Amino acid sequence: MAWLSVEIEVDGSTFTGWAKSNSQCDFVMGFSSALEVGSYFKVGGKSYIAESVINVANRNEELLISGKEVTNVKPKARGDEPKTGRKDLERKDNSGRDHKN
Protein backbone atom coordinates (compact mmCIF):
# COMPACT_ATOMS: atom_id res chain seq x y z
CA MET A 1 0.00 0.00 0.00
CA ALA A 2 1.41 3.36 -1.05
CA TRP A 3 0.19 6.88 -0.50
CA LEU A 4 0.18 9.42 -3.34
CA SER A 5 0.59 13.16 -2.85
CA VAL A 6 -2.58 15.05 -3.86
CA GLU A 7 -4.12 18.48 -3.54
CA ILE A 8 -7.42 18.56 -1.67
CA GLU A 9 -9.79 21.48 -2.13
CA VAL A 10 -12.10 22.36 0.77
CA ASP A 11 -14.40 25.42 0.55
CA GLY A 12 -12.19 27.08 -2.07
CA SER A 13 -8.93 26.52 -0.14
CA THR A 14 -6.35 24.00 -1.36
CA PHE A 15 -4.41 21.75 1.01
CA THR A 16 -1.64 19.25 0.38
CA GLY A 17 -2.61 15.75 1.39
CA TRP A 18 -2.26 12.07 0.63
CA ALA A 19 -4.49 9.53 -1.10
CA LYS A 20 -4.26 5.77 -0.62
CA SER A 21 -3.15 4.28 -3.95
CA ASN A 22 -5.33 1.17 -3.76
CA SER A 23 -8.43 3.10 -2.69
CA GLN A 24 -10.13 6.04 -4.33
CA CYS A 25 -11.82 7.22 -1.16
CA ASP A 26 -9.21 7.33 1.64
CA PHE A 27 -7.28 10.54 2.26
CA VAL A 28 -5.05 12.17 4.86
CA MET A 29 -4.72 15.92 5.21
CA GLY A 30 -3.72 18.56 7.73
CA PHE A 31 -5.96 19.32 10.69
CA SER A 32 -6.15 23.02 9.76
CA SER A 33 -8.56 22.26 6.92
CA ALA A 34 -11.43 21.95 9.48
CA LEU A 35 -13.12 19.30 7.34
CA GLU A 36 -16.12 17.65 9.04
CA VAL A 37 -18.38 14.69 8.35
CA GLY A 38 -20.81 15.71 5.61
CA SER A 39 -18.46 18.32 4.11
CA TYR A 40 -17.75 18.31 0.40
CA PHE A 41 -14.20 18.34 -0.97
CA LYS A 42 -12.46 17.82 -4.31
CA VAL A 43 -9.46 15.71 -5.27
CA GLY A 44 -8.19 15.42 -8.83
CA GLY A 45 -11.31 17.01 -10.32
CA LYS A 46 -13.65 14.60 -8.52
CA SER A 47 -16.07 15.65 -5.78
CA TYR A 48 -16.41 13.69 -2.55
CA ILE A 49 -18.47 13.89 0.63
CA ALA A 50 -16.71 13.06 3.90
CA GLU A 51 -18.32 9.98 5.47
CA SER A 52 -15.87 9.76 8.39
CA VAL A 53 -13.22 12.14 9.66
CA ILE A 54 -10.77 10.93 12.31
CA ASN A 55 -8.34 13.16 14.22
CA VAL A 56 -5.29 10.85 14.11
CA ALA A 57 -4.12 10.08 17.67
CA ASN A 58 -6.09 13.14 18.90
CA ARG A 59 -3.05 15.31 18.20
CA ASN A 60 -4.83 17.92 16.02
CA GLU A 61 -2.21 17.36 13.33
CA GLU A 62 -3.78 15.11 10.67
CA LEU A 63 -7.25 14.04 9.60
CA LEU A 64 -7.92 10.59 8.18
CA ILE A 65 -10.87 10.97 5.82
CA SER A 66 -13.04 8.31 4.28
CA GLY A 67 -15.07 9.84 1.49
CA LYS A 68 -17.65 8.82 -1.04
CA GLU A 69 -17.48 10.12 -4.60
CA VAL A 70 -20.52 12.16 -5.58
CA THR A 71 -21.54 13.03 -9.10
CA ASN A 72 -24.41 15.47 -8.59
CA VAL A 73 -23.10 18.21 -6.30
CA LYS A 74 -25.56 21.06 -6.14
CA PRO A 75 -23.97 24.49 -5.89
CA LYS A 76 -24.52 26.41 -2.71
CA ALA A 77 -27.25 29.05 -2.82
CA ARG A 78 -25.71 32.48 -3.13
CA GLY A 79 -27.17 35.72 -1.86
CA ASP A 80 -30.50 36.34 -0.23
CA GLU A 81 -33.88 35.25 -1.44
CA PRO A 82 -35.64 37.80 -3.63
CA LYS A 83 -37.59 40.29 -1.59
CA THR A 84 -40.96 41.21 -2.99
CA GLY A 85 -41.86 43.52 -0.14
CA ARG A 86 -45.50 42.35 -0.17
CA LYS A 87 -45.35 40.66 3.21
CA ASP A 88 -44.01 43.85 4.79
CA LEU A 89 -46.96 45.98 3.67
CA GLU A 90 -49.28 47.25 6.36
CA ARG A 91 -52.92 46.36 6.10
CA LYS A 92 -55.29 49.24 5.54
CA ASP A 93 -59.03 49.19 5.49
CA ASN A 94 -61.11 50.64 2.64
CA SER A 95 -60.91 54.19 4.06
CA GLY A 96 -57.09 54.14 3.79
CA ARG A 97 -56.58 54.03 7.54
CA ASP A 98 -54.33 51.54 9.26
CA HIS A 99 -56.08 48.35 10.18
CA LYS A 100 -55.81 47.38 13.84
CA ASN A 101 -56.14 43.75 14.83
PDB file of C-alpha atoms in Angstrom:
ATOM      1  CA  MET A   1       0.000   0.000   0.000  1.00  0.00           C
ATOM      2  CA  ALA A   2       1.414   3.359  -1.047  1.00  0.00           C
ATOM      3  CA  TRP A   3       0.194   6.881  -0.503  1.00  0.00           C
ATOM      4  CA  LEU A   4       0.177   9.423  -3.337  1.00  0.00           C
ATOM      5  CA  SER A   5       0.593  13.158  -2.848  1.00  0.00           C
ATOM      6  CA  VAL A   6      -2.575  15.048  -3.859  1.00  0.00           C
ATOM      7  CA  GLU A   7      -4.116  18.478  -3.545  1.00  0.00           C
ATOM      8  CA  ILE A   8      -7.420  18.560  -1.667  1.00  0.00           C
ATOM      9  CA  GLU A   9      -9.789  21.485  -2.126  1.00  0.00           C
ATOM     10  CA  VAL A  10     -12.103  22.358   0.774  1.00  0.00           C
ATOM     11  CA  ASP A  11     -14.395  25.419   0.551  1.00  0.00           C
ATOM     12  CA  GLY A  12     -12.193  27.078  -2.072  1.00  0.00           C
ATOM     13  CA  SER A  13      -8.929  26.521  -0.143  1.00  0.00           C
ATOM     14  CA  THR A  14      -6.353  24.002  -1.363  1.00  0.00           C
ATOM     15  CA  PHE A  15      -4.409  21.753   1.014  1.00  0.00           C
ATOM     16  CA  THR A  16      -1.639  19.254   0.376  1.00  0.00           C
ATOM     17  CA  GLY A  17      -2.607  15.753   1.387  1.00  0.00           C
ATOM     18  CA  TRP A  18      -2.259  12.067   0.627  1.00  0.00           C
ATOM     19  CA  ALA A  19      -4.493   9.528  -1.102  1.00  0.00           C
ATOM     20  CA  LYS A  20      -4.257   5.769  -0.617  1.00  0.00           C
ATOM     21  CA  SER A  21      -3.146   4.284  -3.952  1.00  0.00           C
ATOM     22  CA  ASN A  22      -5.329   1.174  -3.759  1.00  0.00           C
ATOM     23  CA  SER A  23      -8.427   3.101  -2.692  1.00  0.00           C
ATOM     24  CA  GLN A  24     -10.129   6.036  -4.326  1.00  0.00           C
ATOM     25  CA  CYS A  25     -11.823   7.220  -1.156  1.00  0.00           C
ATOM     26  CA  ASP A  26      -9.211   7.330   1.642  1.00  0.00           C
ATOM     27  CA  PHE A  27      -7.279  10.535   2.259  1.00  0.00           C
ATOM     28  CA  VAL A  28      -5.051  12.169   4.863  1.00  0.00           C
ATOM     29  CA  MET A  29      -4.721  15.922   5.210  1.00  0.00           C
ATOM     30  CA  GLY A  30      -3.722  18.557   7.728  1.00  0.00           C
ATOM     31  CA  PHE A  31      -5.957  19.315  10.693  1.00  0.00           C
ATOM     32  CA  SER A  32      -6.149  23.016   9.758  1.00  0.00           C
ATOM     33  CA  SER A  33      -8.564  22.264   6.922  1.00  0.00           C
ATOM     34  CA  ALA A  34     -11.427  21.946   9.481  1.00  0.00           C
ATOM     35  CA  LEU A  35     -13.119  19.299   7.337  1.00  0.00           C
ATOM     36  CA  GLU A  36     -16.115  17.652   9.042  1.00  0.00           C
ATOM     37  CA  VAL A  37     -18.380  14.689   8.347  1.00  0.00           C
ATOM     38  CA  GLY A  38     -20.811  15.712   5.615  1.00  0.00           C
ATOM     39  CA  SER A  39     -18.463  18.325   4.111  1.00  0.00           C
ATOM     40  CA  TYR A  40     -17.745  18.309   0.401  1.00  0.00           C
ATOM     41  CA  PHE A  41     -14.199  18.338  -0.968  1.00  0.00           C
ATOM     42  CA  LYS A  42     -12.455  17.820  -4.314  1.00  0.00           C
ATOM     43  CA  VAL A  43      -9.458  15.710  -5.266  1.00  0.00           C
ATOM     44  CA  GLY A  44      -8.187  15.421  -8.833  1.00  0.00           C
ATOM     45  CA  GLY A  45     -11.307  17.013 -10.318  1.00  0.00           C
ATOM     46  CA  LYS A  46     -13.654  14.595  -8.521  1.00  0.00           C
ATOM     47  CA  SER A  47     -16.065  15.647  -5.776  1.00  0.00           C
ATOM     48  CA  TYR A  48     -16.411  13.694  -2.546  1.00  0.00           C
ATOM     49  CA  ILE A  49     -18.473  13.885   0.625  1.00  0.00           C
ATOM     50  CA  ALA A  50     -16.715  13.057   3.903  1.00  0.00           C
ATOM     51  CA  GLU A  51     -18.321   9.977   5.473  1.00  0.00           C
ATOM     52  CA  SER A  52     -15.867   9.762   8.386  1.00  0.00           C
ATOM     53  CA  VAL A  53     -13.215  12.137   9.658  1.00  0.00           C
ATOM     54  CA  ILE A  54     -10.767  10.929  12.312  1.00  0.00           C
ATOM     55  CA  ASN A  55      -8.345  13.156  14.221  1.00  0.00           C
ATOM     56  CA  VAL A  56      -5.294  10.854  14.107  1.00  0.00           C
ATOM     57  CA  ALA A  57      -4.119  10.081  17.670  1.00  0.00           C
ATOM     58  CA  ASN A  58      -6.095  13.142  18.896  1.00  0.00           C
ATOM     59  CA  ARG A  59      -3.054  15.307  18.195  1.00  0.00           C
ATOM     60  CA  ASN A  60      -4.827  17.922  16.025  1.00  0.00           C
ATOM     61  CA  GLU A  61      -2.207  17.358  13.326  1.00  0.00           C
ATOM     62  CA  GLU A  62      -3.778  15.114  10.667  1.00  0.00           C
ATOM     63  CA  LEU A  63      -7.246  14.042   9.602  1.00  0.00           C
ATOM     64  CA  LEU A  64      -7.922  10.589   8.182  1.00  0.00           C
ATOM     65  CA  ILE A  65     -10.869  10.968   5.817  1.00  0.00           C
ATOM     66  CA  SER A  66     -13.039   8.306   4.277  1.00  0.00           C
ATOM     67  CA  GLY A  67     -15.068   9.840   1.490  1.00  0.00           C
ATOM     68  CA  LYS A  68     -17.652   8.825  -1.043  1.00  0.00           C
ATOM     69  CA  GLU A  69     -17.483  10.120  -4.601  1.00  0.00           C
ATOM     70  CA  VAL A  70     -20.521  12.164  -5.579  1.00  0.00           C
ATOM     71  CA  THR A  71     -21.536  13.030  -9.101  1.00  0.00           C
ATOM     72  CA  ASN A  72     -24.407  15.473  -8.588  1.00  0.00           C
ATOM     73  CA  VAL A  73     -23.100  18.206  -6.303  1.00  0.00           C
ATOM     74  CA  LYS A  74     -25.565  21.063  -6.143  1.00  0.00           C
ATOM     75  CA  PRO A  75     -23.970  24.493  -5.894  1.00  0.00           C
ATOM     76  CA  LYS A  76     -24.523  26.413  -2.709  1.00  0.00           C
ATOM     77  CA  ALA A  77     -27.249  29.051  -2.823  1.00  0.00           C
ATOM     78  CA  ARG A  78     -25.715  32.482  -3.129  1.00  0.00           C
ATOM     79  CA  GLY A  79     -27.174  35.723  -1.858  1.00  0.00           C
ATOM     80  CA  ASP A  80     -30.498  36.339  -0.230  1.00  0.00           C
ATOM     81  CA  GLU A  81     -33.875  35.251  -1.445  1.00  0.00           C
ATOM     82  CA  PRO A  82     -35.638  37.802  -3.626  1.00  0.00           C
ATOM     83  CA  LYS A  83     -37.594  40.293  -1.590  1.00  0.00           C
ATOM     84  CA  THR A  84     -40.957  41.207  -2.994  1.00  0.00           C
ATOM     85  CA  GLY A  85     -41.861  43.519  -0.144  1.00  0.00           C
ATOM     86  CA  ARG A  86     -45.496  42.353  -0.170  1.00  0.00           C
ATOM     87  CA  LYS A  87     -45.354  40.663   3.207  1.00  0.00           C
ATOM     88  CA  ASP A  88     -44.005  43.854   4.791  1.00  0.00           C
ATOM     89  CA  LEU A  89     -46.957  45.983   3.673  1.00  0.00           C
ATOM     90  CA  GLU A  90     -49.278  47.245   6.362  1.00  0.00           C
ATOM     91  CA  ARG A  91     -52.924  46.356   6.103  1.00  0.00           C
ATOM     92  CA  LYS A  92     -55.289  49.236   5.539  1.00  0.00           C
ATOM     93  CA  ASP A  93     -59.031  49.190   5.493  1.00  0.00           C
ATOM     94  CA  ASN A  94     -61.113  50.639   2.638  1.00  0.00           C
ATOM     95  CA  SER A  95     -60.915  54.189   4.059  1.00  0.00           C
ATOM     96  CA  GLY A  96     -57.087  54.137   3.786  1.00  0.00           C
ATOM     97  CA  ARG A  97     -56.575  54.032   7.537  1.00  0.00           C
ATOM     98  CA  ASP A  98     -54.328  51.541   9.258  1.00  0.00           C
ATOM     99  CA  HIS A  99     -56.080  48.348  10.175  1.00  0.00           C
ATOM    100  CA  LYS A 100     -55.805  47.383  13.841  1.00  0.00           C
ATOM    101  CA  ASN A 101     -56.136  43.751  14.830  1.00  0.00           C
TER     102      ASN A 101
END
